[in-house]
PDB file of C-alpha atoms in Angstrom:
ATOM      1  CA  UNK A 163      91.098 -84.582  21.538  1.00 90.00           C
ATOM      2  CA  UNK A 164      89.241 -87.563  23.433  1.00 96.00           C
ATOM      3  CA  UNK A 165      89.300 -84.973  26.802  1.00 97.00           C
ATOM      4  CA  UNK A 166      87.601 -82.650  24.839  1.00 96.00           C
ATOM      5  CA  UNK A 167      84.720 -85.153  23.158  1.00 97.00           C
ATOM      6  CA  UNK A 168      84.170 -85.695  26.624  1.00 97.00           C
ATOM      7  CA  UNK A 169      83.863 -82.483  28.257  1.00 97.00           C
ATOM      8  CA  UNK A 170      81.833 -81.043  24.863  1.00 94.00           C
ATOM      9  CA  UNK A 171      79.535 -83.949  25.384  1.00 95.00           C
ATOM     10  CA  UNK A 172      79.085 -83.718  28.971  1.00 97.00           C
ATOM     11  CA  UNK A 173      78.036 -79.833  28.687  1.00 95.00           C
ATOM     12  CA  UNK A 174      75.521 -81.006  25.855  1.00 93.00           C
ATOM     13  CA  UNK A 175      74.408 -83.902  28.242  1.00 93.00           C
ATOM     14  CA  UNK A 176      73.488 -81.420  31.363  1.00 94.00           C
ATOM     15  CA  UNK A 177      72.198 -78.767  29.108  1.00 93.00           C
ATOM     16  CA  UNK A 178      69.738 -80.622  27.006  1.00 91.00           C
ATOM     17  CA  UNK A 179      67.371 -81.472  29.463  1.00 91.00           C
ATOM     18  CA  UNK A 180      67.271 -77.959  30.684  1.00 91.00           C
ATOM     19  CA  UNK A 181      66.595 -76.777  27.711  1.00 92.00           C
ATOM     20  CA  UNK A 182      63.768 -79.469  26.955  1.00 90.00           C
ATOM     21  CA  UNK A 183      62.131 -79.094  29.997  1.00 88.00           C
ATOM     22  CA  UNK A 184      58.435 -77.844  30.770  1.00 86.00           C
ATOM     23  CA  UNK A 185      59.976 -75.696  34.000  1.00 89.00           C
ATOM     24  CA  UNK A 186      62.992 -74.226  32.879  1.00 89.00           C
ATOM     25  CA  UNK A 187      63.159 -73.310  28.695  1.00 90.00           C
ATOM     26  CA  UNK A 188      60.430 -75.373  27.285  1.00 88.00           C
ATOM     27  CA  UNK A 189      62.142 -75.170  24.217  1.00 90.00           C
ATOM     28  CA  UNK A 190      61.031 -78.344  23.303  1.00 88.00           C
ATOM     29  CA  UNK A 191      61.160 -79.593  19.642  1.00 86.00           C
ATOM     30  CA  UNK A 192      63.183 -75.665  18.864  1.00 90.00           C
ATOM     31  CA  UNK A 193      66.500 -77.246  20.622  1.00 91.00           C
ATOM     32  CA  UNK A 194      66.851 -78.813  17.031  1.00 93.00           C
ATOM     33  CA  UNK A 195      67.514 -75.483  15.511  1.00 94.00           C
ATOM     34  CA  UNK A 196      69.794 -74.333  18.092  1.00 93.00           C
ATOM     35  CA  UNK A 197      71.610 -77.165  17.475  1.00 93.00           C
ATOM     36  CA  UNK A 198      71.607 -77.047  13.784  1.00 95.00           C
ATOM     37  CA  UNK A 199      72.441 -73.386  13.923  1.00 96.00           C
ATOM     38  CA  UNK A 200      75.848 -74.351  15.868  1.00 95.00           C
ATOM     39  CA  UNK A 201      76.384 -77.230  13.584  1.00 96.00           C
ATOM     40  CA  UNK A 202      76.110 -74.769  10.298  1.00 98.00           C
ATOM     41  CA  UNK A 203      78.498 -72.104  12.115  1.00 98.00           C
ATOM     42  CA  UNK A 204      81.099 -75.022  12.990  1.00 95.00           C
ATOM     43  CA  UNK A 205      80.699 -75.843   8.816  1.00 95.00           C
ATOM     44  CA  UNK A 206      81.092 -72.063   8.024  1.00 94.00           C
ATOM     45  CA  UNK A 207      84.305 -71.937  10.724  1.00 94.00           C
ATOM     46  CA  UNK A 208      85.831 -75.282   9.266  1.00 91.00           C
ATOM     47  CA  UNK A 209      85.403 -74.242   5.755  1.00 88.00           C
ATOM     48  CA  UNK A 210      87.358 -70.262   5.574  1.00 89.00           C
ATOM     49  CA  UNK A 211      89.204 -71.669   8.722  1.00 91.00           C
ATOM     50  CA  UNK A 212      90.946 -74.538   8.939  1.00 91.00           C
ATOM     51  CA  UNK A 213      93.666 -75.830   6.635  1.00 90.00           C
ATOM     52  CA  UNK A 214      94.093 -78.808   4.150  1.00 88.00           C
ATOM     53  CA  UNK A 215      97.037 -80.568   5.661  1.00 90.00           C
ATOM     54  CA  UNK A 216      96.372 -84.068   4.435  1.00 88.00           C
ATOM     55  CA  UNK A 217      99.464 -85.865   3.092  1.00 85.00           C
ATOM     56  CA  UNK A 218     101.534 -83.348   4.089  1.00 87.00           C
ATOM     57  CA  UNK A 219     104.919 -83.348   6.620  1.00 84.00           C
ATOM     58  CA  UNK A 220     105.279 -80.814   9.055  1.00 87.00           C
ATOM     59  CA  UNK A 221     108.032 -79.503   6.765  1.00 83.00           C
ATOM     60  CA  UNK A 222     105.402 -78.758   4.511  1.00 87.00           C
ATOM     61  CA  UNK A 223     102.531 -77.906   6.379  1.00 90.00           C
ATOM     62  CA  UNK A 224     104.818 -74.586   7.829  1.00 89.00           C
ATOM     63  CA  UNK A 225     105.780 -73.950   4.247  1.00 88.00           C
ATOM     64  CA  UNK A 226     101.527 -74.147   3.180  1.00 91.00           C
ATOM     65  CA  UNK A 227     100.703 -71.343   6.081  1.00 91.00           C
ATOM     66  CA  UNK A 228     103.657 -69.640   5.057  1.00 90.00           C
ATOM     67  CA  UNK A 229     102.517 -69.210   1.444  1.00 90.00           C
ATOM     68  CA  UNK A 230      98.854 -69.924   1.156  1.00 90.00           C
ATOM     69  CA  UNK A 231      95.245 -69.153   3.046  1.00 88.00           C
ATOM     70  CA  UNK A 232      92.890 -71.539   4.710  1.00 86.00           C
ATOM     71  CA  UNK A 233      90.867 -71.495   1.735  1.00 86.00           C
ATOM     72  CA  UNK A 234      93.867 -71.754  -0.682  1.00 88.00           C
ATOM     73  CA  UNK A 235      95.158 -74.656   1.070  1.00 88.00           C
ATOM     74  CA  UNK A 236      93.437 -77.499  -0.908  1.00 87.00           C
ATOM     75  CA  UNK A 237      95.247 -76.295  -3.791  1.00 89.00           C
ATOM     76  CA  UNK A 238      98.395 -75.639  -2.693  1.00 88.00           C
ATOM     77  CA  UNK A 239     100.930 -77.928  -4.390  1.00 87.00           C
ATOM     78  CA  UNK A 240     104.609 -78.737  -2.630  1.00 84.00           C
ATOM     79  CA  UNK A 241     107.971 -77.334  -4.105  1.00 80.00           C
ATOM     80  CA  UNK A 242     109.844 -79.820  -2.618  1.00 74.00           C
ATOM     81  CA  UNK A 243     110.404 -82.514  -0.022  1.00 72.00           C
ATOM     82  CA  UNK A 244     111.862 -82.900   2.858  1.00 68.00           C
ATOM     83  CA  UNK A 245     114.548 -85.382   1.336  1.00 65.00           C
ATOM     84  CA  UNK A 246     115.058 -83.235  -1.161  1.00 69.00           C
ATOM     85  CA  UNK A 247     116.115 -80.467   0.867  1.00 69.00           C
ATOM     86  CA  UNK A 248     118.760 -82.794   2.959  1.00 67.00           C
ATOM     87  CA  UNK A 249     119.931 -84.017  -0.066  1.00 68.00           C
ATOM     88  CA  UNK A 250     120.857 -80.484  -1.207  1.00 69.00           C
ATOM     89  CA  UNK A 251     122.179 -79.877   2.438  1.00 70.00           C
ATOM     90  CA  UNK A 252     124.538 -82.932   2.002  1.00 69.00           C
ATOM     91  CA  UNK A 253     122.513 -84.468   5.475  1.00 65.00           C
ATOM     92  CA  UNK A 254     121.924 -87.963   3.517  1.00 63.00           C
ATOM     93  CA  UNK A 255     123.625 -89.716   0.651  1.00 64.00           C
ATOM     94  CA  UNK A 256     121.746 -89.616  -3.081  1.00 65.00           C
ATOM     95  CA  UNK A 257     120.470 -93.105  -2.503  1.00 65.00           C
ATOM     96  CA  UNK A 258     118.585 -92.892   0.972  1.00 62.00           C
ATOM     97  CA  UNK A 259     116.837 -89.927  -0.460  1.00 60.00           C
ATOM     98  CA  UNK A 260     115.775 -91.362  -3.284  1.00 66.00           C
ATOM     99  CA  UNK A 261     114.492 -94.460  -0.942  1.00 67.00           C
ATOM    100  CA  UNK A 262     112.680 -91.527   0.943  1.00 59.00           C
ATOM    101  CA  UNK A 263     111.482 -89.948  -2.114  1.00 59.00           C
ATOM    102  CA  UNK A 264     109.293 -93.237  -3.014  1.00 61.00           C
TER     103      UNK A 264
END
């Protein structure tokens, strides 16, 4: 994650002047749209693309994609936890999975 904030910012460091520039582009005050335009297609790609994991285990997060969309995911509700399911396994006694359950 922090390699790739560095590289991304890097490329936008070197290309921004380029870009600005009377000799090359000339683009001048336009580079804001460019950049807005990427911004609104990174909204667009986050919004039909990328999952609602929040407060979710990784038990649960295979069982989401499994069942629901990217766009479904914010409303997709767990059947059960991972406790639960070692409790019906017999993994862990009735009273740690209650403590787990909490």
């Amino acid at each position: 994650s922090t390699a790739s904030n560095w590289l991304w910012n890097t490329i936008i460091v070197v290309i921004t002047p380029y870009m600005v520039g009377g000799e090359h582009a000339n683009l001048i005050s336009s580079v804001f749209f460019i950049w807005g335009g990427l911004c609104i297609i990174a909204f667009v790609y986050s919004y039909f693309l990328v999952s609602q994991t929040k407060g979710l285990s990784l038990e649960q997060v295979d069982r989401m994609f499994e069942e629901s969309t990217s766009r479904t995911s914010a409303k997709w509700v767990p059947h059960e936890t991972f406790a639960f399911v070692m409790k019906a396994n017999g993994a862990i006694h009735q009273k740690v999975a209650e403590d787990m359950e909490k």
